[in-house]
């Protein structure tokens, strides 16, 4: 009784106390209370207590529901029947409400049924029990109907901590009782005020996708009732849900598919089609129109393969979907977008036509179908293109509303590309060009929409750029001629620039390309001085043009360099942000790539000059001043070097450049080694220099490695490790580099293993762990001859065992990848020679590694990490066969039978045994995932399993 009063007092404090601190304390206490064993009895007592207020009833019903869902196994087996009877009494007590309480009690009863097999429930299982209760107590039918509704929904509720095998049995129990459930619902139809509730329950049971034939359902009273309710005012939401579920049901493979369900389809489709007139009925409530649109969209999505045949009946559905797409409300029109995409995929995918035999027949059928849908997709282009138009009040929109508008534009762009896939890009372009010309004409006449319709048409033209032929000569020349004449409005100018960039391949191929390029580049230059957004778009367009038209632009280097200097120096009127200037760096780099070696070398020097000058000035100021400068003042220039080294594809020229720049780079390394952002930027630049220059790096690479080797010991920057990874990839197999690479990796790994001595260090330094084990995997692939025979190999394996369970995703994945690379080393042609060394290290540690991996699988790592853990465990099993299975057997034997049954253990070990025997590992994942599911089913079980396996203690045990 005292605890019951404490709960009431805590609830009163939570909802009514003026002090936030007190409310937080009350909330924390109540959450802790819900996890206790006492919560069962206290919540039950307070629900039966007539004096409990609404807040108490809601909290206790939620508590009881969550206890049944998650913690049922903590009760003794004999507690089931009293619990069921108590919940049944509560269900009757609250049959008229409060609705929130009744729903929670209903879910609790349904969750109980998930745990308890039908034979233990008694009365032939819960559905038969429910039928008998409803017959015996008709006054409580509304409450029992809600239970019947949630019962089918709980099959797929993974909050319930039932074992996978029991969950499958429960689904079978319910589907076997489908006819009983439907007979209960049919009987309840006679109570007119319950019709909506009956139909909602029917919709819930249909989601089980049990294979009742279409001929039975077509004449079933529940189906006929739902269909007749479609014409009610207001539209019955429950009937819409039923029809929607029936449509999905007829297309589901588990129900037999479309062919078996055709009798039902022939009943459903005409009834839904009869609602088409309501789509344009202005007197119709918008929610009703939305519900009708949903049914048409469901028909389109479910029957898209039938519709794709282009029959007369299917075109009626397509026309109805076009009406939905024309609805002024975007959220209604967009319901059809998935259908247009799915239809496009079927119409354009060759596999769709394989049943037609030879190539000639396939081509005839493909043309017939696509021709049938051309008018529909032409209409679609016109119907959706206006939706990308900027609203008049765009500048006043909230951040969220602007974000939503952008998403709308992206979605419409996807629909336009679907249309272009069917119609062809050139044909779609003609439709959109007409809209552009009309919009430009209206803009010229000074209409209110001004630039907005022009921008919308141009946005749509840009969206289909990948589908327009590079030799299109009718429309694109006119579009490009029109572009320089458009108003200099910022948003329009931004789209103009992006459109120019999107058609860079066309500009390169078109015969008039060279003649119109100057005027387009002038447009881009104007945009760079208009606003930051238009400057960003112009810089991106510039990059596309220089990429695709690089050969044409080789003779215009002086002009390009002038633009580049203005942008990177920040002088003049350009408003190009530092990040966007990287597009210009990349653009010039790609043009330089096309030059002959001597010319390229000179051009590269000119490209580097405005970047190196400010860095040289910063270094010349001395350590004291340099150390006070914000990292951004250095990284803005260093990042430009990274782009230069990445995109200038002249290895010797880049090698020469990095050699000349090395004194400056070394100075920054020495003076700013404490600064993570500057070091990351500098290492990135060096990485691309190494990648592009390769073996032309000469003596610079030695100096670079010596530098990072020394700095890593002092400052522990993870970027030194990923730069080393790039070096290993390029030089790892070069015998002439063996000595200094061996010294490098041994130095880096020895120092890292001294840093990462416990799981707390891994947690504190996840970036170092991540890059260290990425580097180790690179060593296995590119220089195993240096890495595996070295002493650091064993130290790194020990280090990995400490860190497997680190919660940081990338760090954990890198460690798991490193281990699986070791296990899989025999798969490579050169790997077999290292097996004796590998085995001498891994076999003594095998039991511990296996146990840590199984602990990770069963809860030490988040469930999102299951895939890499499973792969690593299976790799270990394939590498060590029966021995690994024995390690796993020894490990799972530590887990108490209350957590994992003998059958579940055997299924898990059988999967590992099959993997050891060479079976396809893809077939092993389900039993392994089920083992993980069983051990994670609730907090108590997870704690028991982890307490038995104790993965964090294993690295403390010395390996003999």
mmCIF file of C-alpha atoms in Angstrom, residues 568-784:
data_model
loop_
_atom_site.group_PDB
_atom_site.id
_atom_site.type_symbol
_atom_site.label_atom_id
_atom_site.label_comp_id
_atom_site.label_asym_id
_atom_site.label_seq_id
_atom_site.Cartn_x
_atom_site.Cartn_y
_atom_site.Cartn_z
ATOM 1 C CA UNK A 568 40.418 32.653 -54.875
ATOM 2 C CA UNK A 569 41.924 36.029 -53.982
ATOM 3 C CA UNK A 570 38.595 37.468 -52.854
ATOM 4 C CA UNK A 571 39.350 40.655 -54.747
ATOM 5 C CA UNK A 572 36.803 42.442 -56.894
ATOM 6 C CA UNK A 573 33.041 41.959 -56.904
ATOM 7 C CA UNK A 574 32.897 38.148 -56.838
ATOM 8 C CA UNK A 575 30.871 36.628 -53.981
ATOM 9 C CA UNK A 576 32.275 33.109 -54.239
ATOM 10 C CA UNK A 577 32.554 31.498 -50.793
ATOM 11 C CA UNK A 578 35.762 29.646 -49.930
ATOM 12 C CA UNK A 579 34.067 26.217 -50.195
ATOM 13 C CA UNK A 580 32.629 27.090 -53.603
ATOM 14 C CA UNK A 581 35.972 28.351 -54.882
ATOM 15 C CA UNK A 582 37.115 24.712 -54.734
ATOM 16 C CA UNK A 583 34.875 24.091 -57.768
ATOM 17 C CA UNK A 584 36.961 26.612 -59.682
ATOM 18 C CA UNK A 585 40.199 25.009 -58.488
ATOM 19 C CA UNK A 586 38.892 21.667 -59.726
ATOM 20 C CA UNK A 587 37.739 23.240 -63.006
ATOM 21 C CA UNK A 588 41.172 24.667 -63.839
ATOM 22 C CA UNK A 589 42.856 21.452 -62.712
ATOM 23 C CA UNK A 590 40.824 19.419 -65.193
ATOM 24 C CA UNK A 591 41.652 21.740 -68.071
ATOM 25 C CA UNK A 592 45.359 21.596 -67.157
ATOM 26 C CA UNK A 593 45.136 17.797 -67.272
ATOM 27 C CA UNK A 594 44.486 18.082 -71.026
ATOM 28 C CA UNK A 595 47.674 20.062 -71.662
ATOM 29 C CA UNK A 596 50.969 18.525 -72.866
ATOM 30 C CA UNK A 597 53.412 17.796 -69.957
ATOM 31 C CA UNK A 598 55.586 20.917 -70.350
ATOM 32 C CA UNK A 599 52.618 23.251 -70.660
ATOM 33 C CA UNK A 600 50.894 21.500 -67.805
ATOM 34 C CA UNK A 601 53.879 22.001 -65.517
ATOM 35 C CA UNK A 602 53.881 25.754 -66.155
ATOM 36 C CA UNK A 603 50.113 25.982 -65.788
ATOM 37 C CA UNK A 604 50.271 24.019 -62.531
ATOM 38 C CA UNK A 605 52.815 26.494 -61.150
ATOM 39 C CA UNK A 606 50.456 29.333 -62.069
ATOM 40 C CA UNK A 607 47.562 27.471 -60.421
ATOM 41 C CA UNK A 608 49.535 27.013 -57.181
ATOM 42 C CA UNK A 609 50.865 30.584 -56.995
ATOM 43 C CA UNK A 610 47.810 32.390 -55.519
ATOM 44 C CA UNK A 611 47.383 29.487 -53.078
ATOM 45 C CA UNK A 612 50.967 29.226 -51.849
ATOM 46 C CA UNK A 613 51.528 32.968 -51.423
ATOM 47 C CA UNK A 614 49.269 33.454 -48.360
ATOM 48 C CA UNK A 615 50.641 30.255 -46.791
ATOM 49 C CA UNK A 616 54.218 31.425 -47.291
ATOM 50 C CA UNK A 617 53.338 34.785 -45.735
ATOM 51 C CA UNK A 618 51.757 33.026 -42.743
ATOM 52 C CA UNK A 619 54.827 30.841 -42.193
ATOM 53 C CA UNK A 620 57.163 33.853 -42.526
ATOM 54 C CA UNK A 621 55.360 35.569 -39.658
ATOM 55 C CA UNK A 622 56.932 33.102 -37.236
ATOM 56 C CA UNK A 623 55.645 30.552 -34.766
ATOM 57 C CA UNK A 624 54.091 32.913 -32.239
ATOM 58 C CA UNK A 625 51.845 34.701 -34.743
ATOM 59 C CA UNK A 626 51.150 31.548 -36.781
ATOM 60 C CA UNK A 627 49.940 29.674 -33.699
ATOM 61 C CA UNK A 628 47.419 32.415 -32.945
ATOM 62 C CA UNK A 629 45.818 32.304 -36.390
ATOM 63 C CA UNK A 630 42.503 30.435 -36.665
ATOM 64 C CA UNK A 631 42.818 27.099 -38.462
ATOM 65 C CA UNK A 632 40.352 28.317 -41.094
ATOM 66 C CA UNK A 633 42.859 30.927 -42.333
ATOM 67 C CA UNK A 634 45.257 28.109 -43.221
ATOM 68 C CA UNK A 635 42.912 25.287 -44.253
ATOM 69 C CA UNK A 636 41.114 27.417 -46.844
ATOM 70 C CA UNK A 637 44.370 27.472 -48.847
ATOM 71 C CA UNK A 638 45.551 23.948 -48.001
ATOM 72 C CA UNK A 639 42.212 22.501 -49.150
ATOM 73 C CA UNK A 640 42.788 24.129 -52.543
ATOM 74 C CA UNK A 641 46.093 22.266 -52.790
ATOM 75 C CA UNK A 642 44.234 19.037 -52.055
ATOM 76 C CA UNK A 643 41.951 19.719 -55.047
ATOM 77 C CA UNK A 644 44.894 20.668 -57.283
ATOM 78 C CA UNK A 645 46.811 17.478 -56.440
ATOM 79 C CA UNK A 646 43.656 15.407 -56.839
ATOM 80 C CA UNK A 647 42.476 16.674 -60.222
ATOM 81 C CA UNK A 648 45.657 17.614 -62.107
ATOM 82 C CA UNK A 649 46.415 14.215 -63.642
ATOM 83 C CA UNK A 650 50.080 14.861 -64.470
ATOM 84 C CA UNK A 651 52.033 12.701 -61.976
ATOM 85 C CA UNK A 652 55.463 14.187 -62.697
ATOM 86 C CA UNK A 653 54.220 17.774 -62.584
ATOM 87 C CA UNK A 654 52.412 17.186 -59.273
ATOM 88 C CA UNK A 655 55.487 15.413 -57.846
ATOM 89 C CA UNK A 656 57.608 18.396 -58.840
ATOM 90 C CA UNK A 657 55.101 20.784 -57.265
ATOM 91 C CA UNK A 658 54.940 18.929 -53.960
ATOM 92 C CA UNK A 659 58.744 18.793 -53.828
ATOM 93 C CA UNK A 660 58.911 22.581 -54.182
ATOM 94 C CA UNK A 661 56.093 23.077 -51.683
ATOM 95 C CA UNK A 662 57.427 20.630 -49.125
ATOM 96 C CA UNK A 663 59.416 23.227 -47.078
ATOM 97 C CA UNK A 664 56.184 25.175 -46.504
ATOM 98 C CA UNK A 665 54.205 22.028 -45.744
ATOM 99 C CA UNK A 666 56.919 20.862 -43.332
ATOM 100 C CA UNK A 667 56.898 24.206 -41.576
ATOM 101 C CA UNK A 668 53.145 23.994 -41.060
ATOM 102 C CA UNK A 669 53.467 20.375 -39.900
ATOM 103 C CA UNK A 670 56.097 21.428 -37.343
ATOM 104 C CA UNK A 671 54.425 24.610 -36.131
ATOM 105 C CA UNK A 672 50.761 23.495 -36.089
ATOM 106 C CA UNK A 673 51.021 19.775 -35.260
ATOM 107 C CA UNK A 674 48.800 20.381 -32.206
ATOM 108 C CA UNK A 675 45.971 21.691 -34.423
ATOM 109 C CA UNK A 676 43.765 18.811 -35.570
ATOM 110 C CA UNK A 677 41.862 20.738 -38.280
ATOM 111 C CA UNK A 678 45.029 22.053 -39.921
ATOM 112 C CA UNK A 679 46.707 18.637 -39.745
ATOM 113 C CA UNK A 680 43.669 16.910 -41.286
ATOM 114 C CA UNK A 681 43.647 19.425 -44.130
ATOM 115 C CA UNK A 682 47.385 19.091 -44.712
ATOM 116 C CA UNK A 683 47.303 15.281 -44.592
ATOM 117 C CA UNK A 684 44.440 15.307 -47.102
ATOM 118 C CA UNK A 685 46.517 17.427 -49.489
ATOM 119 C CA UNK A 686 49.499 15.108 -49.043
ATOM 120 C CA UNK A 687 47.276 12.074 -49.578
ATOM 121 C CA UNK A 688 46.162 13.323 -52.991
ATOM 122 C CA UNK A 689 49.727 14.287 -53.886
ATOM 123 C CA UNK A 690 50.833 10.728 -53.090
ATOM 124 C CA UNK A 691 47.885 9.223 -54.955
ATOM 125 C CA UNK A 692 48.471 11.280 -58.119
ATOM 126 C CA UNK A 693 52.274 11.306 -58.134
ATOM 127 C CA UNK A 694 52.831 7.711 -57.102
ATOM 128 C CA UNK A 695 56.424 6.613 -57.568
ATOM 129 C CA UNK A 696 57.426 9.996 -59.018
ATOM 130 C CA UNK A 697 57.404 11.366 -55.434
ATOM 131 C CA UNK A 698 61.110 10.513 -55.043
ATOM 132 C CA UNK A 699 62.822 11.780 -51.934
ATOM 133 C CA UNK A 700 59.780 13.808 -50.842
ATOM 134 C CA UNK A 701 57.919 10.703 -49.733
ATOM 135 C CA UNK A 702 60.751 9.736 -47.379
ATOM 136 C CA UNK A 703 60.771 13.196 -45.814
ATOM 137 C CA UNK A 704 56.991 13.131 -45.491
ATOM 138 C CA UNK A 705 56.959 9.759 -43.740
ATOM 139 C CA UNK A 706 59.744 10.743 -41.389
ATOM 140 C CA UNK A 707 57.775 13.868 -40.500
ATOM 141 C CA UNK A 708 54.466 12.154 -39.720
ATOM 142 C CA UNK A 709 56.202 9.302 -37.888
ATOM 143 C CA UNK A 710 57.807 11.751 -35.474
ATOM 144 C CA UNK A 711 54.743 13.970 -35.072
ATOM 145 C CA UNK A 712 52.376 11.067 -34.408
ATOM 146 C CA UNK A 713 54.363 10.069 -31.304
ATOM 147 C CA UNK A 714 53.999 13.587 -29.924
ATOM 148 C CA UNK A 715 50.514 14.641 -30.955
ATOM 149 C CA UNK A 716 48.514 11.454 -31.688
ATOM 150 C CA UNK A 717 46.647 12.919 -34.670
ATOM 151 C CA UNK A 718 44.668 10.191 -36.423
ATOM 152 C CA UNK A 719 45.106 11.880 -39.798
ATOM 153 C CA UNK A 720 48.769 10.792 -39.784
ATOM 154 C CA UNK A 721 47.477 7.212 -39.821
ATOM 155 C CA UNK A 722 45.154 7.684 -42.793
ATOM 156 C CA UNK A 723 47.918 9.458 -44.740
ATOM 157 C CA UNK A 724 50.092 6.423 -44.015
ATOM 158 C CA UNK A 725 47.276 4.212 -45.364
ATOM 159 C CA UNK A 726 47.506 5.991 -48.699
ATOM 160 C CA UNK A 727 51.283 5.581 -48.749
ATOM 161 C CA UNK A 728 50.921 1.836 -48.036
ATOM 162 C CA UNK A 729 48.429 1.503 -50.878
ATOM 163 C CA UNK A 730 50.768 3.166 -53.388
ATOM 164 C CA UNK A 731 54.177 1.923 -52.232
ATOM 165 C CA UNK A 732 53.395 -1.222 -50.220
ATOM 166 C CA UNK A 733 54.442 -3.672 -52.931
ATOM 167 C CA UNK A 734 57.571 -1.718 -53.953
ATOM 168 C CA UNK A 735 60.675 -3.620 -52.682
ATOM 169 C CA UNK A 736 62.772 -0.457 -52.766
ATOM 170 C CA UNK A 737 60.471 1.111 -50.150
ATOM 171 C CA UNK A 738 60.371 -1.915 -47.835
ATOM 172 C CA UNK A 739 62.753 -0.636 -45.168
ATOM 173 C CA UNK A 740 61.227 2.732 -44.502
ATOM 174 C CA UNK A 741 57.642 1.354 -44.779
ATOM 175 C CA UNK A 742 58.497 -1.368 -42.229
ATOM 176 C CA UNK A 743 59.893 1.257 -39.875
ATOM 177 C CA UNK A 744 56.819 3.420 -40.445
ATOM 178 C CA UNK A 745 54.175 0.804 -39.670
ATOM 179 C CA UNK A 746 56.068 -0.638 -36.718
ATOM 180 C CA UNK A 747 56.507 2.812 -35.205
ATOM 181 C CA UNK A 748 52.847 3.805 -35.762
ATOM 182 C CA UNK A 749 51.394 0.506 -34.526
ATOM 183 C CA UNK A 750 53.654 0.196 -31.475
ATOM 184 C CA UNK A 751 52.719 3.690 -30.387
ATOM 185 C CA UNK A 752 49.002 3.121 -31.055
ATOM 186 C CA UNK A 753 48.873 -0.110 -29.042
ATOM 187 C CA UNK A 754 50.467 1.766 -26.133
ATOM 188 C CA UNK A 755 47.676 4.355 -26.385
ATOM 189 C CA UNK A 756 44.764 1.890 -26.689
ATOM 190 C CA UNK A 757 45.253 -0.313 -23.632
ATOM 191 C CA UNK A 758 41.634 -0.555 -22.440
ATOM 192 C CA UNK A 759 38.099 -0.021 -23.712
ATOM 193 C CA UNK A 760 37.970 3.430 -22.094
ATOM 194 C CA UNK A 761 40.884 4.557 -24.280
ATOM 195 C CA UNK A 762 39.119 3.212 -27.382
ATOM 196 C CA UNK A 763 36.020 5.157 -26.367
ATOM 197 C CA UNK A 764 38.040 8.329 -25.793
ATOM 198 C CA UNK A 765 40.063 7.981 -29.055
ATOM 199 C CA UNK A 766 37.710 6.370 -31.611
ATOM 200 C CA UNK A 767 39.283 8.234 -34.541
ATOM 201 C CA UNK A 768 42.716 6.769 -33.741
ATOM 202 C CA UNK A 769 41.224 3.269 -33.399
ATOM 203 C CA UNK A 770 39.361 3.673 -36.679
ATOM 204 C CA UNK A 771 42.360 4.875 -38.696
ATOM 205 C CA UNK A 772 44.793 2.475 -37.024
ATOM 206 C CA UNK A 773 42.830 -0.615 -38.023
ATOM 207 C CA UNK A 774 42.066 0.778 -41.478
ATOM 208 C CA UNK A 775 45.831 1.104 -41.875
ATOM 209 C CA UNK A 776 46.293 -2.459 -40.602
ATOM 210 C CA UNK A 777 43.818 -3.777 -43.185
ATOM 211 C CA UNK A 778 45.693 -1.880 -45.887
ATOM 212 C CA UNK A 779 48.919 -3.549 -44.707
ATOM 213 C CA UNK A 780 47.305 -6.988 -45.002
ATOM 214 C CA UNK A 781 46.256 -6.215 -48.595
ATOM 215 C CA UNK A 782 49.310 -4.332 -49.875
ATOM 216 C CA UNK A 783 52.324 -5.328 -47.783
ATOM 217 C CA UNK A 784 51.600 -8.511 -45.810
#
